[in-house]
Amino acid sequence: SQQGEEDPQALSIQEGENATMNCSYKTSINNLQWYRQNSGRGLVHLILIRSNEREKHSGRLRVTLDTSKKSSSLLITASRAADTASYFCATDRSTGANSKLTFGKGITLSVRP
Amino acid sequence: NAGVTQTPKFQVLKTGQSMTLQCAQDMNHEYMSWYRQDPGMGLRLIHYSVGAGITDQGEVPNGYNVSRSTTEDFPLRLLSAAPSQTSVYFCASSSRDATQGAQYFGPGTRLTVL
C-alpha cells in the first residue's frame, strides 16, 4: 500500500517560477525523503528530513514537515528546464537507518523554457 | 566509484522462463533493496537485505527470490516469468549509518514478459 501520496499528480510551470509539491502519509515515520527521476533513469536522492525537524534547505530546495498533519512539501525555487522530472516522496518507518522506504506515485513536473 | 550497477538494461522473456537480474554496489553499503516500478504505481519494494546472509520480503515478493552472499551483490531471481512481471526493476543500496539516509539507485532493468 502507498504510504506517501503526492499532490498534484502533474505540475507545469514557466522557467523561473517556484514549484511546490506536497506529500501526505498515513502512519508515524522516522524520516521522509524526496527523490527525483529523470525520464528513463534511476532515482536520485534530493533531501531527507527527520521526524524531529520542521524545515530543511539544500540549494534551491526547501522541504517542510508537519508531523501533526502527516504532510510534507517540497519547494523548488527559481525553476529551470533541467528540473523537468518526476518527483517522489518516500517515508521510512524503520527504527534504524533506512532499509525499507515506501514511495508515493510521484509528481510529474514540467518546466517550460 | 561506479555506485550501483544493474545488468542487463533490457530483457525480453517468454512466460515461464527464469532469469536473474544482477545488482552490485561498491560503496560497502549494508542495506540493499529491489523495487519494481509500474506506470502510475510508484516504486514498490520486492525484497530487501540488511546485510550478507540476511534477506526479507517487501510489499510484493511473490514470484521473486533473492540471496545475499556478499556485501556487494544482491541478485533478484524470477522463478517462472509471468506477463504481470513486466516492469522496470531498480536496485538500491544505503548505509546502515543512521546519520546517512539516502538510498542510491541503479539505472534499472526494463523487463518485458511475453
Short mmCIF file of C-alpha atoms in Angstrom, two decimals:
data_model
loop_
_atom_site.label_atom_id
_atom_site.label_comp_id
_atom_site.label_asym_id
_atom_site.label_seq_id
_atom_site.Cartn_x
_atom_site.Cartn_y
_atom_site.Cartn_z
CA SER A 1 0.00 0.00 0.00
CA GLN A 2 1.17 3.52 -0.71
CA GLN A 3 2.29 5.35 2.41
CA GLY A 4 3.01 8.63 0.66
CA GLU A 5 0.60 10.38 -1.65
CA GLU A 6 1.90 13.28 -3.67
CA ASP A 7 -0.12 16.23 -4.83
CA PRO A 8 -0.58 17.42 -7.52
CA GLN A 9 -0.04 14.50 -9.88
CA ALA A 10 1.28 16.84 -12.55
CA LEU A 11 2.58 20.39 -12.49
CA SER A 12 3.55 22.66 -15.38
CA ILE A 13 5.28 25.96 -14.73
CA GLN A 14 7.37 28.57 -16.51
CA GLU A 15 11.11 28.69 -16.04
CA GLY A 16 11.97 30.99 -13.15
CA GLU A 17 8.77 30.26 -11.24
CA ASN A 18 8.67 28.31 -7.99
CA ALA A 19 7.31 24.77 -7.87
CA THR A 20 5.58 23.43 -4.78
CA MET A 21 4.83 19.74 -4.38
CA ASN A 22 3.05 18.14 -1.47
CA CYS A 23 3.15 14.72 0.12
CA SER A 24 0.81 13.22 2.71
CA TYR A 25 1.33 10.00 4.60
CA LYS A 26 -0.67 7.82 6.95
CA THR A 27 1.45 6.45 9.80
CA SER A 28 4.29 7.64 12.00
CA ILE A 29 7.64 7.96 10.28
CA ASN A 30 11.34 8.05 11.12
CA ASN A 31 12.14 10.33 8.22
CA LEU A 32 10.76 11.48 4.88
CA GLN A 33 12.80 11.76 1.72
CA TRP A 34 12.33 13.32 -1.70
CA TYR A 35 13.75 11.80 -4.87
CA ARG A 36 13.93 12.94 -8.48
CA GLN A 37 13.70 10.69 -11.52
CA ASN A 38 14.56 11.86 -14.99
CA SER A 39 12.89 10.03 -17.84
CA GLY A 40 14.30 6.55 -18.27
CA ARG A 41 16.75 6.88 -15.39
CA GLY A 42 17.08 5.74 -11.80
CA LEU A 43 16.01 7.78 -8.80
CA VAL A 44 18.31 10.39 -7.31
CA HIS A 45 18.08 11.38 -3.66
CA LEU A 46 17.36 15.08 -3.13
CA ILE A 47 16.80 15.70 0.54
CA LEU A 48 15.91 13.95 3.79
CA ILE A 49 14.03 15.44 6.73
CA ARG A 50 13.80 13.64 10.05
CA SER A 51 10.66 13.42 12.13
CA ASN A 52 12.03 15.88 14.70
CA GLU A 53 12.83 18.50 12.05
CA ARG A 54 10.38 21.02 10.62
CA GLU A 55 12.28 22.58 7.74
CA LYS A 56 15.40 21.88 5.75
CA HIS A 57 17.19 23.59 2.87
CA SER A 58 19.53 22.36 0.19
CA GLY A 59 20.44 24.79 -2.56
CA ARG A 60 17.20 25.73 -4.35
CA LEU A 61 15.27 23.09 -2.44
CA ARG A 62 13.25 23.70 0.70
CA VAL A 63 11.38 20.90 2.39
CA THR A 64 8.99 21.19 5.31
CA LEU A 65 7.49 18.51 7.51
CA ASP A 66 4.37 18.75 9.64
CA THR A 67 4.06 15.56 11.64
CA SER A 68 0.77 16.64 13.20
CA LYS A 69 -0.79 16.83 9.74
CA LYS A 70 1.33 13.97 8.39
CA SER A 71 2.39 16.05 5.43
CA SER A 72 5.48 17.42 3.73
CA SER A 73 6.11 19.92 0.98
CA LEU A 74 8.99 20.34 -1.43
CA LEU A 75 9.63 23.79 -2.84
CA ILE A 76 11.94 24.29 -5.81
CA THR A 77 12.76 27.95 -6.23
CA ALA A 78 13.68 29.65 -9.49
CA SER A 79 12.94 26.54 -11.52
CA ARG A 80 14.95 25.61 -14.58
CA ALA A 81 14.12 23.50 -17.61
CA ALA A 82 16.55 20.90 -16.21
CA ASP A 83 14.23 20.46 -13.21
CA THR A 84 11.74 18.73 -15.52
CA ALA A 85 11.40 15.27 -13.98
CA SER A 86 9.21 13.12 -11.76
CA TYR A 87 9.46 13.72 -8.03
CA PHE A 88 8.70 11.13 -5.38
CA CYS A 89 8.33 11.33 -1.65
CA ALA A 90 9.33 8.29 0.36
CA THR A 91 8.72 7.54 4.01
CA ASP A 92 10.93 5.49 6.27
CA ARG A 93 9.21 3.84 9.20
CA SER A 94 12.13 1.68 10.29
CA THR A 95 13.63 2.19 13.71
CA GLY A 96 17.20 2.08 12.44
CA ALA A 97 18.78 3.52 9.33
CA ASN A 98 16.51 3.34 6.35
CA SER A 99 16.16 -0.06 4.83
CA LYS A 100 12.51 -0.01 3.84
CA LEU A 101 11.23 3.05 2.06
CA THR A 102 7.63 3.37 0.93
CA PHE A 103 7.24 5.56 -2.14
CA GLY A 104 4.35 7.62 -3.39
CA LYS A 105 3.21 7.52 -7.00
CA GLY A 106 5.12 10.64 -7.96
CA ILE A 107 4.57 14.11 -9.38
CA THR A 108 5.44 14.96 -12.96
CA LEU A 109 6.97 18.43 -13.13
CA SER A 110 7.34 20.18 -16.47
CA VAL A 111 9.29 23.42 -16.59
CA ARG A 112 8.72 25.37 -19.79
CA PRO A 113 11.67 27.38 -21.13
CA ASN B 1 33.09 4.60 -7.57
CA ALA B 2 30.65 3.06 -10.00
CA GLY B 3 27.87 3.25 -7.38
CA VAL B 4 25.04 0.80 -8.03
CA THR B 5 25.20 -1.15 -11.27
CA GLN B 6 22.49 -3.34 -12.78
CA THR B 7 22.57 -5.80 -15.63
CA PRO B 8 21.03 -6.28 -18.08
CA LYS B 9 19.48 -2.95 -19.03
CA PHE B 10 16.79 -4.58 -21.14
CA GLN B 11 15.41 -8.12 -21.22
CA VAL B 12 12.59 -9.89 -23.01
CA LEU B 13 11.39 -13.21 -21.62
CA LYS B 14 8.72 -15.68 -22.57
CA THR B 15 6.17 -16.75 -19.99
CA GLY B 16 7.61 -19.49 -17.79
CA GLN B 17 11.26 -18.66 -18.37
CA SER B 18 13.52 -17.88 -15.44
CA MET B 19 16.29 -15.34 -15.18
CA THR B 20 18.44 -13.42 -12.72
CA LEU B 21 18.73 -9.65 -12.56
CA GLN B 22 22.14 -8.65 -11.31
CA CYS B 23 22.87 -5.82 -8.89
CA ALA B 24 26.21 -4.77 -7.46
CA GLN B 25 27.38 -1.83 -5.36
CA ASP B 26 30.88 -0.67 -4.49
CA MET B 27 30.04 1.66 -1.61
CA ASN B 28 30.24 -1.03 1.10
CA HIS B 29 26.59 -0.42 1.96
CA GLU B 30 24.94 -2.83 4.33
CA TYR B 31 21.41 -2.35 3.03
CA MET B 32 20.23 -3.33 -0.43
CA SER B 33 16.75 -3.40 -1.88
CA TRP B 34 14.86 -4.33 -5.02
CA TYR B 35 11.91 -2.30 -6.27
CA ARG B 36 9.64 -2.56 -9.26
CA GLN B 37 8.15 0.50 -10.93
CA ASP B 38 4.94 0.29 -12.88
CA PRO B 39 3.12 3.18 -14.58
CA GLY B 40 1.05 5.14 -12.09
CA MET B 41 2.16 2.93 -9.18
CA GLY B 42 5.36 4.49 -7.97
CA LEU B 43 8.00 2.10 -6.62
CA ARG B 44 7.07 -1.00 -4.69
CA LEU B 45 9.52 -2.93 -2.55
CA ILE B 46 10.06 -6.56 -3.58
CA HIS B 47 12.81 -7.81 -1.25
CA TYR B 48 15.48 -6.21 0.86
CA SER B 49 18.62 -7.17 2.78
CA VAL B 50 20.22 -5.60 5.84
CA GLY B 51 23.48 -7.47 5.40
CA ALA B 52 25.16 -10.51 3.90
CA GLY B 53 23.15 -13.63 4.61
CA ILE B 54 20.03 -11.70 5.69
CA THR B 55 17.05 -11.05 3.43
CA ASP B 56 13.40 -10.27 3.97
CA GLN B 57 10.25 -9.76 1.97
CA GLY B 58 8.87 -6.42 0.94
CA GLU B 59 5.44 -5.46 -0.30
CA VAL B 60 5.33 -7.59 -3.49
CA PRO B 61 7.64 -10.61 -3.05
CA ASN B 62 5.65 -13.32 -4.83
CA GLY B 63 7.42 -14.80 -7.85
CA TYR B 64 10.85 -13.48 -6.86
CA ASN B 65 13.77 -14.87 -4.88
CA VAL B 66 16.85 -13.15 -3.53
CA SER B 67 20.04 -14.08 -1.78
CA ARG B 68 22.89 -12.02 -0.33
CA SER B 69 26.12 -14.00 -0.17
CA THR B 70 28.36 -10.92 -0.27
CA THR B 71 28.02 -7.28 0.76
CA GLU B 72 28.45 -6.17 -2.85
CA ASP B 73 25.92 -8.31 -4.72
CA PHE B 74 22.17 -8.73 -4.43
CA PRO B 75 20.71 -10.69 -7.36
CA LEU B 76 16.97 -10.96 -7.99
CA ARG B 77 15.68 -14.20 -9.46
CA LEU B 78 12.45 -14.58 -11.39
CA LEU B 79 11.46 -18.20 -10.96
CA SER B 80 8.84 -18.54 -13.70
CA ALA B 81 8.22 -15.27 -15.51
CA ALA B 82 4.66 -14.04 -15.95
CA PRO B 83 3.33 -11.09 -18.00
CA SER B 84 2.42 -9.39 -14.70
CA GLN B 85 6.14 -9.13 -14.00
CA THR B 86 6.65 -6.81 -16.94
CA SER B 87 8.09 -3.77 -15.24
CA VAL B 88 11.17 -1.68 -14.62
CA TYR B 89 13.28 -3.05 -11.79
CA PHE B 90 15.51 -0.91 -9.63
CA CYS B 91 18.15 -1.97 -7.17
CA ALA B 92 19.17 0.40 -4.38
CA SER B 93 21.68 0.46 -1.57
CA SER B 94 22.12 2.52 1.56
CA SER B 95 24.35 2.77 4.58
CA ARG B 96 23.44 1.42 8.00
CA ASP B 97 24.78 4.68 9.43
CA ALA B 98 21.75 6.43 10.85
CA THR B 99 23.29 9.82 10.08
CA GLN B 100 23.07 8.93 6.42
CA GLY B 101 19.77 8.32 4.82
CA ALA B 102 19.85 8.36 1.08
CA GLN B 103 19.24 5.29 -0.97
CA TYR B 104 21.39 5.08 -4.07
CA PHE B 105 19.64 3.65 -7.10
CA GLY B 106 20.92 1.78 -10.10
CA PRO B 107 19.87 2.70 -13.64
CA GLY B 108 17.21 0.00 -13.79
CA THR B 109 16.40 -3.10 -15.83
CA ARG B 110 13.43 -2.89 -18.17
CA LEU B 111 11.84 -6.34 -18.35
CA THR B 112 9.14 -7.45 -20.77
CA VAL B 113 7.46 -10.83 -20.35
CA LEU B 114 5.57 -12.06 -23.39
#
